[in-house]
PDB file of C-alpha atoms in Angstrom:
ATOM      1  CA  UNK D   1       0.000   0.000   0.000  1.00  0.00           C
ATOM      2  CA  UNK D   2       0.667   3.442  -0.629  1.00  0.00           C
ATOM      3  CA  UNK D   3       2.138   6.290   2.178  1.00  0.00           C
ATOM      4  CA  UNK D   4       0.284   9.784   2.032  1.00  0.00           C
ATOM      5  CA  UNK D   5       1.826  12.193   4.155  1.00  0.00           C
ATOM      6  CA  UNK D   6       1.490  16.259   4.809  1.00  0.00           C
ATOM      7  CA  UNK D   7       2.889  18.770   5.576  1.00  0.00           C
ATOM      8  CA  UNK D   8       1.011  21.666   7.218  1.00  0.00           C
ATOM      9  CA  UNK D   9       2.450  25.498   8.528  1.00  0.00           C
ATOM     10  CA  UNK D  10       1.678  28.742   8.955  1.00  0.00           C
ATOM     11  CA  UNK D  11       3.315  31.704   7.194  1.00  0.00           C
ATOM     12  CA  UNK D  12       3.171  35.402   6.628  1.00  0.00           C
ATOM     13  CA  UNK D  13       5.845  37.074   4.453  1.00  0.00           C
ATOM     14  CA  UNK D  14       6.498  39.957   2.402  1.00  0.00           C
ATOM     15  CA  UNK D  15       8.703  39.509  -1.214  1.00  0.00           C
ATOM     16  CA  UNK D  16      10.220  42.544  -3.537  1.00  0.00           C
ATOM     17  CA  UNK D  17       7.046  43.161  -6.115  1.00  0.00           C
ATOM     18  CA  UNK D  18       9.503  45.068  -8.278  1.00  0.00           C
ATOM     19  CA  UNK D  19      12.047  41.880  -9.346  1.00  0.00           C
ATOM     20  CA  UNK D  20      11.792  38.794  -9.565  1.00  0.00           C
ATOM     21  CA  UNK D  21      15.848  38.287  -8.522  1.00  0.00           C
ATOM     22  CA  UNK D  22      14.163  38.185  -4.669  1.00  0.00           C
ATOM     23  CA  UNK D  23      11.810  35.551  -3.628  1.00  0.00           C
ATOM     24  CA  UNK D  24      10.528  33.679  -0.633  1.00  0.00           C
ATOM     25  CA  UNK D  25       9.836  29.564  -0.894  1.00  0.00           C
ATOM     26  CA  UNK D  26       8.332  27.499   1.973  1.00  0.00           C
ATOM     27  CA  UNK D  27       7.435  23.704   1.655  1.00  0.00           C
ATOM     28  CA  UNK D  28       9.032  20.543   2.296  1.00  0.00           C
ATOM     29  CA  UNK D  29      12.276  19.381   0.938  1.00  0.00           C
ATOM     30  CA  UNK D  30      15.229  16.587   0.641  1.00  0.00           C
ATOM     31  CA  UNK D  31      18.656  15.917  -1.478  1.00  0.00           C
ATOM     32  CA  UNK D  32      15.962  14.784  -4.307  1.00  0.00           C
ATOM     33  CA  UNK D  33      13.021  16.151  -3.931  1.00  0.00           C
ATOM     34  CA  UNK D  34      10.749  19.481  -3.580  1.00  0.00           C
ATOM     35  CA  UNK D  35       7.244  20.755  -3.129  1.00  0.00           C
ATOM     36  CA  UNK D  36       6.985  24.207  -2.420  1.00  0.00           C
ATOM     37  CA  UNK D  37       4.877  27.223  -2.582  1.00  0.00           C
ATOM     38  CA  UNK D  38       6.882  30.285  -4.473  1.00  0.00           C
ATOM     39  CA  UNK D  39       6.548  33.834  -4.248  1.00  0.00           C
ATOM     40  CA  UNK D  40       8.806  35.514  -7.200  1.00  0.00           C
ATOM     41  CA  UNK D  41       7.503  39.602  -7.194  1.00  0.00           C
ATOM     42  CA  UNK D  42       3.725  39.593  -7.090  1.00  0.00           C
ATOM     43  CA  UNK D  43       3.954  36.132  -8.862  1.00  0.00           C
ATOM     44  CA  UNK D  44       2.468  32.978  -6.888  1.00  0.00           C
ATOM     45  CA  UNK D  45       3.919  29.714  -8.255  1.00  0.00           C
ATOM     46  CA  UNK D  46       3.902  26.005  -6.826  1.00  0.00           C
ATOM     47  CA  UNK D  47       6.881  24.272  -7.378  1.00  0.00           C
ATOM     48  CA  UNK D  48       7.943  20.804  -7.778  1.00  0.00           C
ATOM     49  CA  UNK D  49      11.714  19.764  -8.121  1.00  0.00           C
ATOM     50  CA  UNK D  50      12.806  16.077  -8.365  1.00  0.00           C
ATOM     51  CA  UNK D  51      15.759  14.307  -9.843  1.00  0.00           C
ATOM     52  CA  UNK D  52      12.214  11.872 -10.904  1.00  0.00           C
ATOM     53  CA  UNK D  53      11.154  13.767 -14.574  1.00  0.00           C
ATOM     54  CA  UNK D  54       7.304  14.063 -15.294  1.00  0.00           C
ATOM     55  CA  UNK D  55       6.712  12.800 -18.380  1.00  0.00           C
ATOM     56  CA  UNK D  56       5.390  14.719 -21.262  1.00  0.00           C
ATOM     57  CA  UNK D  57       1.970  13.169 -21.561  1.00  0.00           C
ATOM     58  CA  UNK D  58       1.155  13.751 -17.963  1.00  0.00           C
ATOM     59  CA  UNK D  59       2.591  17.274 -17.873  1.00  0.00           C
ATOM     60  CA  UNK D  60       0.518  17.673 -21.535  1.00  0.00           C
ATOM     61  CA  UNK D  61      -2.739  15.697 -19.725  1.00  0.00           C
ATOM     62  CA  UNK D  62      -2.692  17.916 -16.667  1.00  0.00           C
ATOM     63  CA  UNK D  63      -2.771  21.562 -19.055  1.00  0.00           C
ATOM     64  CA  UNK D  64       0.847  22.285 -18.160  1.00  0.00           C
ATOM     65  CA  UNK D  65       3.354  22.824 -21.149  1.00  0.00           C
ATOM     66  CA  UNK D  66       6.404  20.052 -21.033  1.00  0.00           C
ATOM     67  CA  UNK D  67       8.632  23.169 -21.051  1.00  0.00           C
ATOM     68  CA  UNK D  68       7.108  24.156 -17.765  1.00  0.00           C
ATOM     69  CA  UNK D  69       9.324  21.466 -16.443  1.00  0.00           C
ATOM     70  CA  UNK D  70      13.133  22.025 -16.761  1.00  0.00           C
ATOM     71  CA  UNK D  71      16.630  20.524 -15.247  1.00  0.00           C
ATOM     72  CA  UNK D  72      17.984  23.307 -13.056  1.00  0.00           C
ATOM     73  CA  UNK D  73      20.377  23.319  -9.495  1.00  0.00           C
ATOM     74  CA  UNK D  74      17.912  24.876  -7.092  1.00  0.00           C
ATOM     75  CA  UNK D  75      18.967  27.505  -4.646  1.00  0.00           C
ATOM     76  CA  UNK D  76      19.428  26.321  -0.998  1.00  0.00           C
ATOM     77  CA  UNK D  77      20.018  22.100  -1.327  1.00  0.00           C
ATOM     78  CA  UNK D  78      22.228  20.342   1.102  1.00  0.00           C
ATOM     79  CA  UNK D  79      24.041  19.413  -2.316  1.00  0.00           C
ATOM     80  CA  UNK D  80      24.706  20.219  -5.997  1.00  0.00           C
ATOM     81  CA  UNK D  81      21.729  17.625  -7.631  1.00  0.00           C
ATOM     82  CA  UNK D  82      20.712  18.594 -10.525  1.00  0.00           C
ATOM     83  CA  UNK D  83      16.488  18.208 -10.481  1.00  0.00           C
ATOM     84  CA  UNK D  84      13.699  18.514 -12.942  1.00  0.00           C
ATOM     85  CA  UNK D  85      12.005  21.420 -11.737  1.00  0.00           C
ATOM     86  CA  UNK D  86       8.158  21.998 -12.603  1.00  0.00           C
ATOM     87  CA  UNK D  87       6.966  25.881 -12.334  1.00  0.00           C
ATOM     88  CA  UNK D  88       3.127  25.787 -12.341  1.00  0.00           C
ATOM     89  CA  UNK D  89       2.044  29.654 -12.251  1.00  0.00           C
ATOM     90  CA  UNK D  90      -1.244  30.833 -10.054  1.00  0.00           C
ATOM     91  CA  UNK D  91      -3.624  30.820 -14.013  1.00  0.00           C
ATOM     92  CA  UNK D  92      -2.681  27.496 -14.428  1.00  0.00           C
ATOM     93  CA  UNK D  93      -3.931  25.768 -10.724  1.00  0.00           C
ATOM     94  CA  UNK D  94      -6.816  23.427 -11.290  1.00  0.00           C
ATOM     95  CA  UNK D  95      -8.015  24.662  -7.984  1.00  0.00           C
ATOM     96  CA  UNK D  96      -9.126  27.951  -6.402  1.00  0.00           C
ATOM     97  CA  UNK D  97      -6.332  30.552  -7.197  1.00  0.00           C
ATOM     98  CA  UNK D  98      -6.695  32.360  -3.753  1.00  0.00           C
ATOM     99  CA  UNK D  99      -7.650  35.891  -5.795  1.00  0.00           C
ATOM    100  CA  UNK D 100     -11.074  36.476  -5.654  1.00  0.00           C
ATOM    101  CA  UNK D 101     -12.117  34.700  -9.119  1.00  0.00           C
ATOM    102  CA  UNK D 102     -12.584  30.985  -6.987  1.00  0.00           C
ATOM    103  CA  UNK D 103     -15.021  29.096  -5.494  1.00  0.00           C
ATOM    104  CA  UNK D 104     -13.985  30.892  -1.956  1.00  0.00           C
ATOM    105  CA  UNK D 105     -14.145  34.149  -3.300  1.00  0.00           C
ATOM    106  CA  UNK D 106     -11.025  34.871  -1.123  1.00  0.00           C
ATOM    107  CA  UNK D 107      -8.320  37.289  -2.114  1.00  0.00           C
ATOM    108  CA  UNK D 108      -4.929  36.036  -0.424  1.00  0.00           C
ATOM    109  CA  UNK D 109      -2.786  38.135   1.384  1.00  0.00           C
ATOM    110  CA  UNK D 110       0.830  37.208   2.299  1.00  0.00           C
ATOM    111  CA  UNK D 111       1.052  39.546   5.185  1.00  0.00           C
ATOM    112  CA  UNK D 112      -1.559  37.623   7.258  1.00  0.00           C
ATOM    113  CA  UNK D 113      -0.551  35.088   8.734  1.00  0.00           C
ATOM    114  CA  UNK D 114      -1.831  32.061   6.376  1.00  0.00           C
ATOM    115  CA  UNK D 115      -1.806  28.371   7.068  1.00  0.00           C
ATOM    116  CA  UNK D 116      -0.375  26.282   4.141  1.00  0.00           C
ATOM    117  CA  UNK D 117      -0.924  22.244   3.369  1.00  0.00           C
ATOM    118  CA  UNK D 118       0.843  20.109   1.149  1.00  0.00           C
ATOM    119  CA  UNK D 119       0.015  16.106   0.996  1.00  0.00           C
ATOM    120  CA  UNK D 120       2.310  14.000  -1.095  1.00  0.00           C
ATOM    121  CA  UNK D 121       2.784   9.950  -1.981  1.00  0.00           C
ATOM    122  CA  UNK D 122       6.275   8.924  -2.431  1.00  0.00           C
ATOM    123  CA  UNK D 123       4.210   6.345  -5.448  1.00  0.00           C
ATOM    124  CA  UNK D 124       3.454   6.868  -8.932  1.00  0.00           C
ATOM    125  CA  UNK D 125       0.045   6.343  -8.369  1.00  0.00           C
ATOM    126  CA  UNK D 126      -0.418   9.618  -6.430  1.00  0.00           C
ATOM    127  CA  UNK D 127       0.300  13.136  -7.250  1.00  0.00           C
ATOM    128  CA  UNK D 128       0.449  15.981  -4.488  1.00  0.00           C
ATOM    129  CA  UNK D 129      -2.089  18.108  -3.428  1.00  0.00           C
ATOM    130  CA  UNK D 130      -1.461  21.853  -2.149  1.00  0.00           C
ATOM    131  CA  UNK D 131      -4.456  24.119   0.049  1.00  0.00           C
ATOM    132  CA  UNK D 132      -4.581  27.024   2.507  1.00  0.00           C
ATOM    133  CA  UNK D 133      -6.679  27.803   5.256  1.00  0.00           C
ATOM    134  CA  UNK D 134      -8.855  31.012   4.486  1.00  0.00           C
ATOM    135  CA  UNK D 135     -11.702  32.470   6.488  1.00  0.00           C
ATOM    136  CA  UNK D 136     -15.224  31.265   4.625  1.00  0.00           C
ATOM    137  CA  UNK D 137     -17.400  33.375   6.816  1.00  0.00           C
ATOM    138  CA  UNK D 138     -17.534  35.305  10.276  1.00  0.00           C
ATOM    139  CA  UNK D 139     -15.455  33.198  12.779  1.00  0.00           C
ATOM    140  CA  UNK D 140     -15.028  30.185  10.546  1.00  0.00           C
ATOM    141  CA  UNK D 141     -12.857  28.957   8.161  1.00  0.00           C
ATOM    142  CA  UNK D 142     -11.859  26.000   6.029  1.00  0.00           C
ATOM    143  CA  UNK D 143      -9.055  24.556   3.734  1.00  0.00           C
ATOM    144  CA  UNK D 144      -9.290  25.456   0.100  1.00  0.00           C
ATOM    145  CA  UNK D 145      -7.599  23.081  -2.524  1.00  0.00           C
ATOM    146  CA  UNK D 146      -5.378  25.061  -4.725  1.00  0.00           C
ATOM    147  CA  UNK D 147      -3.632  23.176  -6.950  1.00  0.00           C
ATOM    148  CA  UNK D 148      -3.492  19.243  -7.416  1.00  0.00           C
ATOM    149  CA  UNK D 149      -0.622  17.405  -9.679  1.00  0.00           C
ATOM    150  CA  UNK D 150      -2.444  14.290 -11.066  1.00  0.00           C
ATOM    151  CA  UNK D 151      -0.194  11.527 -11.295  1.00  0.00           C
ATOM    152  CA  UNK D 152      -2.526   9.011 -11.581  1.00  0.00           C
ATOM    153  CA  UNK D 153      -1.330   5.769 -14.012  1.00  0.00           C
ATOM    154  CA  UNK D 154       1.069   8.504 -15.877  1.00  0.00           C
ATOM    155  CA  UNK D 155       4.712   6.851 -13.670  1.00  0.00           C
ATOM    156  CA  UNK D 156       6.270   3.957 -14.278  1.00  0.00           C
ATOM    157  CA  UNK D 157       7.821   4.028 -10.787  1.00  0.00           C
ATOM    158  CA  UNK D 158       7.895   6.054  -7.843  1.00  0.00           C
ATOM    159  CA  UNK D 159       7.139   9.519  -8.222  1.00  0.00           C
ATOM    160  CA  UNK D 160      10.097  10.843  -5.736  1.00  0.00           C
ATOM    161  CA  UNK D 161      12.953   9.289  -5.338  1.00  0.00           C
ATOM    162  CA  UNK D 162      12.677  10.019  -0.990  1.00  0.00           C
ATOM    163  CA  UNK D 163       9.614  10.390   0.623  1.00  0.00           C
ATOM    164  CA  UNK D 164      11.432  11.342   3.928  1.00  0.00           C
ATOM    165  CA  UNK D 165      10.873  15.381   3.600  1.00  0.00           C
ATOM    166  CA  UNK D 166      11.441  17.998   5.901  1.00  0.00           C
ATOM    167  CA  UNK D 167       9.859  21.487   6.109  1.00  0.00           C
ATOM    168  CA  UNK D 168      11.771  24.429   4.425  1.00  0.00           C
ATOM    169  CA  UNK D 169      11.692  28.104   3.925  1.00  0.00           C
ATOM    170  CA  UNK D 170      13.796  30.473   1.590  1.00  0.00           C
ATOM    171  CA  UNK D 171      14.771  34.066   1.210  1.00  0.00           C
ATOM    172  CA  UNK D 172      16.357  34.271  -1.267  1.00  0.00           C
ATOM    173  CA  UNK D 173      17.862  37.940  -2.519  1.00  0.00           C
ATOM    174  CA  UNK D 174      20.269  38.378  -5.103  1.00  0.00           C
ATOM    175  CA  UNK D 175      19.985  41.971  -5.898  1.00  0.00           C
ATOM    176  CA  UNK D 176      19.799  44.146  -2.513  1.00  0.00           C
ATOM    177  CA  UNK D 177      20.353  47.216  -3.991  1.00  0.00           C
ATOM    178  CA  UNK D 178      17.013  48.219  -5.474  1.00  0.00           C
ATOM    179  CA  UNK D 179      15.220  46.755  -2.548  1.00  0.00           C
ATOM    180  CA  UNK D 180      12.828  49.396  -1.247  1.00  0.00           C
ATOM    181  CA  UNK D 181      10.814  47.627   1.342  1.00  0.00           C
ATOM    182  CA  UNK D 182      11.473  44.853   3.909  1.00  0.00           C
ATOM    183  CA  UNK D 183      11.910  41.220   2.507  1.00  0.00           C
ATOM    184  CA  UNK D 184      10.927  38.885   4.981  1.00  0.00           C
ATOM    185  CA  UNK D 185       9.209  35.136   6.140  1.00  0.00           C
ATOM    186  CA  UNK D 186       7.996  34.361   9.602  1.00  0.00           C
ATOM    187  CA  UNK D 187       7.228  30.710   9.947  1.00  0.00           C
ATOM    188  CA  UNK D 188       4.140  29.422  12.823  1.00  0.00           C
ATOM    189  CA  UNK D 189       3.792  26.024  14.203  1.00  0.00           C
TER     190      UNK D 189
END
């Protein structure tokens, strides 16, 4: 049988909207493998990096263009592994986008504090699913499915090459001197 585990956390950050050479991460993470949530400017993003490739049909199946999905050394791994990193941009979720055109009707906003889940198999048979926590009304709230990679009979094998993740969170700045507000990431739970 198949392993489904989570990750959930709270966050509230602030990123450069001018450049995208700043941006903040937060997910979970090993040597081989990465889900994360992206910030880059005013750009949301959910990554994926793995040294496992998705293949073309099931990037092409899911709406996502095979050059979406592109062997890079990702900023802040314990070691120099090159991975296949998948970029799916906030229009292309297959879930609520968190910006007021969704099912929730919810506009997100990175300065509140906002809790974050992702759930992941380490099998082919299972993708990874990503949601946040948003007020649906006065003194409630609920978790909202963003954005869901279908897997689903598209692997051969595994889907990661480790299962065994733990939680991470990036700032990364490469160009400090046009900065003209406050980068930062403050991590709950």
């Amino acid at each position: 049988p198949g392993r489904i585990s989570g990750f959930t956390f709270g966050m509230r950050l602030q990123a450069d909207p001018t450049t995208s050479a700043n941006f903040v991460e937060w997910g979970c993470s090993n040597s081989t493998d990465e889900y994360m949530f992206q910030l880059v400017g005013t750009r949301l993003n959910i990554i994926r990096r793995s040294v496992v490739d998705l293949p073309n049909s099931l990037l092409e199946r899911q709406g996502i263009e095979p050059s979406s999905q592109q062997l890079k050394y990702p900023v802040g791994l314990a070691n120099e592994n090159e991975l296949f990193e998948t970029v799916i941009e906030r229009r292309y979720w297959n879930g609520d986008r968190l910006d007021g055109t969704g099912p929730s009707g919810y506009i997100l906003s990175f300065e509140d504090v906002t809790m974050y889940k992702i759930e992941f198999s380490w099998y082919g048979a299972i993708g990874a699913k990503f949601y946040a926590y948003v007020p649906a009304g006065n003194g409630e709230a609920r978790w909202v499915l963003l954005h869901t990679f279908i897997i689903e009979n598209g692997m051969d094998g595994p889907v990661m090459k480790n299962p065994d993740m733990k939680f991470k969170y990036l700032l990364y700045s490469i160009n400090t001197a046009r900065i003209q507000q406050p980068l930062y990431i403050y991590k709950y739970g």
